[in-house]
Amino acid sequence: MNRRKFLSRGCAACLAAGGIGSMLASCAPMSNVSGRLEENGLLVDTDAFRIVQNGKTTAWRAYIVVRNEALKFPVCIYRFSENDYSALWMQCAHQGAEVQVAGDYLHCPAHGSEYDNRGRVTNGPAETNLRTFPVSVSSNQLFIDLRKR
């Protein structure tokens, strides 16, 4: 195989692998919910994480995105266990663009910053983490306290 053929096949393989990864991330079960805005935060039903087939819970979503018209940016809530959640303000800490969820990380389409599912910067240019909120669980509801970080 000559150099030109090797490079063209190698580049095609890399592009295909990248495309498959992004397609798989986009196939992850995602749910957008509106939540109920209270005086101090958001209430979200934990059932929003359930994936139900034939009346039975078959799996749990890794995250949901809460969009409420009263909020400037959505809040992404990751579920790690029955009592362990993280709530992330989806505004990039670099220049304020809305970040997008891509499986277990968030990505800023403006300049490429990336954050893990706890809101920590994993790739710049952002230098600070996403804004996070405390999450408390009570009676199958999550309370995201928007007053605190």
PDB file of C-alpha atoms in Angstrom:
ATOM      1  CA  MET A   1       0.000   0.000   0.000  1.00  0.00           C
ATOM      2  CA  ASN A   2       1.375   3.405  -0.893  1.00  0.00           C
ATOM      3  CA  ARG A   3       1.466   6.406   1.416  1.00  0.00           C
ATOM      4  CA  ARG A   4      -1.461   8.228  -0.226  1.00  0.00           C
ATOM      5  CA  LYS A   5      -3.760   5.198   0.063  1.00  0.00           C
ATOM      6  CA  PHE A   6      -2.679   4.593   3.651  1.00  0.00           C
ATOM      7  CA  LEU A   7      -3.412   8.195   4.673  1.00  0.00           C
ATOM      8  CA  SER A   8      -6.773   8.355   2.903  1.00  0.00           C
ATOM      9  CA  ARG A   9      -7.936   5.064   4.449  1.00  0.00           C
ATOM     10  CA  GLY A  10      -6.595   6.063   7.844  1.00  0.00           C
ATOM     11  CA  CYS A  11      -8.370   9.429   7.740  1.00  0.00           C
ATOM     12  CA  ALA A  12     -11.600   7.795   6.590  1.00  0.00           C
ATOM     13  CA  ALA A  13     -11.409   5.314   9.478  1.00  0.00           C
ATOM     14  CA  CYS A  14     -10.851   8.117  12.008  1.00  0.00           C
ATOM     15  CA  LEU A  15     -13.777  10.131  10.658  1.00  0.00           C
ATOM     16  CA  ALA A  16     -16.030   7.076  10.707  1.00  0.00           C
ATOM     17  CA  ALA A  17     -15.049   6.237  14.290  1.00  0.00           C
ATOM     18  CA  GLY A  18     -15.772   9.805  15.397  1.00  0.00           C
ATOM     19  CA  GLY A  19     -19.118   9.789  13.626  1.00  0.00           C
ATOM     20  CA  ILE A  20     -20.149   6.496  15.184  1.00  0.00           C
ATOM     21  CA  GLY A  21     -19.278   7.799  18.658  1.00  0.00           C
ATOM     22  CA  SER A  22     -21.389  10.903  18.241  1.00  0.00           C
ATOM     23  CA  MET A  23     -24.272   8.869  16.795  1.00  0.00           C
ATOM     24  CA  LEU A  24     -24.204   6.522  19.774  1.00  0.00           C
ATOM     25  CA  ALA A  25     -24.170   9.441  22.214  1.00  0.00           C
ATOM     26  CA  SER A  26     -27.163  10.937  20.435  1.00  0.00           C
ATOM     27  CA  CYS A  27     -29.056   7.617  20.716  1.00  0.00           C
ATOM     28  CA  ALA A  28     -28.800   7.599  24.504  1.00  0.00           C
ATOM     29  CA  PRO A  29     -32.243   7.829  26.069  1.00  0.00           C
ATOM     30  CA  MET A  30     -32.760  11.481  26.938  1.00  0.00           C
ATOM     31  CA  SER A  31     -35.685  13.267  28.436  1.00  0.00           C
ATOM     32  CA  ASN A  32     -36.603  16.933  28.538  1.00  0.00           C
ATOM     33  CA  VAL A  33     -38.893  17.940  31.381  1.00  0.00           C
ATOM     34  CA  SER A  34     -40.205  21.299  32.529  1.00  0.00           C
ATOM     35  CA  GLY A  35     -40.064  20.752  36.288  1.00  0.00           C
ATOM     36  CA  ARG A  36     -42.089  22.878  38.657  1.00  0.00           C
ATOM     37  CA  LEU A  37     -40.498  26.175  39.605  1.00  0.00           C
ATOM     38  CA  GLU A  38     -40.929  26.910  43.311  1.00  0.00           C
ATOM     39  CA  GLU A  39     -39.868  29.972  45.286  1.00  0.00           C
ATOM     40  CA  ASN A  40     -36.349  28.655  45.978  1.00  0.00           C
ATOM     41  CA  GLY A  41     -35.788  26.087  43.278  1.00  0.00           C
ATOM     42  CA  LEU A  42     -37.086  23.386  40.991  1.00  0.00           C
ATOM     43  CA  LEU A  43     -39.116  20.299  41.811  1.00  0.00           C
ATOM     44  CA  VAL A  44     -38.640  17.351  39.477  1.00  0.00           C
ATOM     45  CA  ASP A  45     -40.289  13.955  39.725  1.00  0.00           C
ATOM     46  CA  THR A  46     -37.784  11.075  39.898  1.00  0.00           C
ATOM     47  CA  ASP A  47     -40.060   9.168  37.492  1.00  0.00           C
ATOM     48  CA  ALA A  48     -38.590  11.360  34.740  1.00  0.00           C
ATOM     49  CA  PHE A  49     -35.509   9.106  34.938  1.00  0.00           C
ATOM     50  CA  ARG A  50     -37.484   5.874  34.457  1.00  0.00           C
ATOM     51  CA  ILE A  51     -37.548   4.117  31.131  1.00  0.00           C
ATOM     52  CA  VAL A  52     -40.816   2.164  31.079  1.00  0.00           C
ATOM     53  CA  GLN A  53     -41.820  -0.540  28.631  1.00  0.00           C
ATOM     54  CA  ASN A  54     -45.037  -2.539  28.942  1.00  0.00           C
ATOM     55  CA  GLY A  55     -45.774  -0.869  32.270  1.00  0.00           C
ATOM     56  CA  LYS A  56     -42.476  -1.912  33.879  1.00  0.00           C
ATOM     57  CA  THR A  57     -39.300   0.039  34.585  1.00  0.00           C
ATOM     58  CA  THR A  58     -36.686  -1.498  32.305  1.00  0.00           C
ATOM     59  CA  ALA A  59     -33.859   0.966  32.908  1.00  0.00           C
ATOM     60  CA  TRP A  60     -32.970   4.407  34.235  1.00  0.00           C
ATOM     61  CA  ARG A  61     -31.886   7.420  32.226  1.00  0.00           C
ATOM     62  CA  ALA A  62     -28.425   8.663  33.142  1.00  0.00           C
ATOM     63  CA  TYR A  63     -29.627  12.270  32.917  1.00  0.00           C
ATOM     64  CA  ILE A  64     -32.543  14.545  32.157  1.00  0.00           C
ATOM     65  CA  VAL A  65     -32.603  18.150  31.006  1.00  0.00           C
ATOM     66  CA  VAL A  66     -34.966  20.516  32.802  1.00  0.00           C
ATOM     67  CA  ARG A  67     -36.166  23.364  30.608  1.00  0.00           C
ATOM     68  CA  ASN A  68     -38.434  25.936  32.155  1.00  0.00           C
ATOM     69  CA  GLU A  69     -39.425  29.149  30.389  1.00  0.00           C
ATOM     70  CA  ALA A  70     -38.714  31.144  33.561  1.00  0.00           C
ATOM     71  CA  LEU A  71     -35.045  30.064  33.515  1.00  0.00           C
ATOM     72  CA  LYS A  72     -32.506  31.607  31.161  1.00  0.00           C
ATOM     73  CA  PHE A  73     -30.634  28.282  30.796  1.00  0.00           C
ATOM     74  CA  PRO A  74     -31.688  24.673  31.317  1.00  0.00           C
ATOM     75  CA  VAL A  75     -30.468  22.502  34.188  1.00  0.00           C
ATOM     76  CA  CYS A  76     -29.007  19.065  33.490  1.00  0.00           C
ATOM     77  CA  ILE A  77     -29.559  16.505  36.242  1.00  0.00           C
ATOM     78  CA  TYR A  78     -27.406  13.370  36.279  1.00  0.00           C
ATOM     79  CA  ARG A  79     -28.540  10.312  38.223  1.00  0.00           C
ATOM     80  CA  PHE A  80     -25.762   8.222  39.780  1.00  0.00           C
ATOM     81  CA  SER A  81     -27.927   6.234  42.195  1.00  0.00           C
ATOM     82  CA  GLU A  82     -31.281   6.440  43.952  1.00  0.00           C
ATOM     83  CA  ASN A  83     -29.955   9.166  46.257  1.00  0.00           C
ATOM     84  CA  ASP A  84     -27.030  10.644  44.324  1.00  0.00           C
ATOM     85  CA  TYR A  85     -27.698  13.316  41.707  1.00  0.00           C
ATOM     86  CA  SER A  86     -25.852  16.307  40.303  1.00  0.00           C
ATOM     87  CA  ALA A  87     -27.610  19.407  38.944  1.00  0.00           C
ATOM     88  CA  LEU A  88     -25.659  21.555  36.482  1.00  0.00           C
ATOM     89  CA  TRP A  89     -26.490  24.989  35.082  1.00  0.00           C
ATOM     90  CA  MET A  90     -26.031  24.565  31.332  1.00  0.00           C
ATOM     91  CA  GLN A  91     -24.208  27.861  30.762  1.00  0.00           C
ATOM     92  CA  CYS A  92     -20.563  27.587  29.759  1.00  0.00           C
ATOM     93  CA  ALA A  93     -18.209  29.168  32.272  1.00  0.00           C
ATOM     94  CA  HIS A  94     -16.016  30.469  29.428  1.00  0.00           C
ATOM     95  CA  GLN A  95     -18.231  32.915  27.532  1.00  0.00           C
ATOM     96  CA  GLY A  96     -21.770  31.995  28.496  1.00  0.00           C
ATOM     97  CA  ALA A  97     -23.011  29.858  25.595  1.00  0.00           C
ATOM     98  CA  GLU A  98     -25.465  27.042  26.317  1.00  0.00           C
ATOM     99  CA  VAL A  99     -23.660  23.721  26.694  1.00  0.00           C
ATOM    100  CA  GLN A 100     -25.021  20.499  25.232  1.00  0.00           C
ATOM    101  CA  VAL A 101     -25.243  17.090  26.855  1.00  0.00           C
ATOM    102  CA  ALA A 102     -23.306  14.313  25.157  1.00  0.00           C
ATOM    103  CA  GLY A 103     -23.756  11.223  27.322  1.00  0.00           C
ATOM    104  CA  ASP A 104     -21.657  11.499  30.467  1.00  0.00           C
ATOM    105  CA  TYR A 105     -20.178  14.904  29.630  1.00  0.00           C
ATOM    106  CA  LEU A 106     -21.285  18.354  28.501  1.00  0.00           C
ATOM    107  CA  HIS A 107     -19.793  20.182  25.547  1.00  0.00           C
ATOM    108  CA  CYS A 108     -19.801  23.855  24.604  1.00  0.00           C
ATOM    109  CA  PRO A 109     -20.376  24.253  20.857  1.00  0.00           C
ATOM    110  CA  ALA A 110     -18.967  27.812  20.865  1.00  0.00           C
ATOM    111  CA  HIS A 111     -15.332  27.139  21.789  1.00  0.00           C
ATOM    112  CA  GLY A 112     -15.074  23.437  22.668  1.00  0.00           C
ATOM    113  CA  SER A 113     -14.966  23.474  26.470  1.00  0.00           C
ATOM    114  CA  GLU A 114     -15.992  20.185  28.043  1.00  0.00           C
ATOM    115  CA  TYR A 115     -17.249  19.284  31.514  1.00  0.00           C
ATOM    116  CA  ASP A 116     -17.802  15.958  33.260  1.00  0.00           C
ATOM    117  CA  ASN A 117     -21.155  14.882  34.721  1.00  0.00           C
ATOM    118  CA  ARG A 118     -20.300  16.632  38.000  1.00  0.00           C
ATOM    119  CA  GLY A 119     -19.660  19.949  36.196  1.00  0.00           C
ATOM    120  CA  ARG A 120     -15.853  19.914  36.418  1.00  0.00           C
ATOM    121  CA  VAL A 121     -13.852  21.281  33.486  1.00  0.00           C
ATOM    122  CA  THR A 122     -12.127  18.491  31.562  1.00  0.00           C
ATOM    123  CA  ASN A 123     -11.136  20.496  28.485  1.00  0.00           C
ATOM    124  CA  GLY A 124     -10.663  24.253  28.060  1.00  0.00           C
ATOM    125  CA  PRO A 125     -10.702  27.071  27.180  1.00  0.00           C
ATOM    126  CA  ALA A 126     -13.027  27.277  30.224  1.00  0.00           C
ATOM    127  CA  GLU A 127     -11.031  27.512  33.439  1.00  0.00           C
ATOM    128  CA  THR A 128     -13.857  27.263  35.963  1.00  0.00           C
ATOM    129  CA  ASN A 129     -16.429  24.554  36.540  1.00  0.00           C
ATOM    130  CA  LEU A 130     -20.102  24.787  35.659  1.00  0.00           C
ATOM    131  CA  ARG A 131     -22.406  26.214  38.274  1.00  0.00           C
ATOM    132  CA  THR A 132     -23.891  23.377  40.339  1.00  0.00           C
ATOM    133  CA  PHE A 133     -26.858  23.201  42.693  1.00  0.00           C
ATOM    134  CA  PRO A 134     -27.568  21.010  45.712  1.00  0.00           C
ATOM    135  CA  VAL A 135     -30.101  18.254  45.065  1.00  0.00           C
ATOM    136  CA  SER A 136     -32.227  16.755  47.823  1.00  0.00           C
ATOM    137  CA  VAL A 137     -34.445  13.694  47.406  1.00  0.00           C
ATOM    138  CA  SER A 138     -37.778  13.338  49.195  1.00  0.00           C
ATOM    139  CA  SER A 139     -40.875  11.264  48.357  1.00  0.00           C
ATOM    140  CA  ASN A 140     -39.905  10.529  44.746  1.00  0.00           C
ATOM    141  CA  GLN A 141     -39.139  14.170  44.080  1.00  0.00           C
ATOM    142  CA  LEU A 142     -35.903  16.034  43.578  1.00  0.00           C
ATOM    143  CA  PHE A 143     -35.523  19.560  44.870  1.00  0.00           C
ATOM    144  CA  ILE A 144     -32.856  21.553  43.065  1.00  0.00           C
ATOM    145  CA  ASP A 145     -31.987  24.516  45.281  1.00  0.00           C
ATOM    146  CA  LEU A 146     -31.326  27.365  42.848  1.00  0.00           C
ATOM    147  CA  ARG A 147     -30.268  29.738  45.633  1.00  0.00           C
ATOM    148  CA  LYS A 148     -27.061  27.860  46.373  1.00  0.00           C
ATOM    149  CA  ARG A 149     -24.056  26.792  44.385  1.00  0.00           C
TER     150      ARG A 149
END
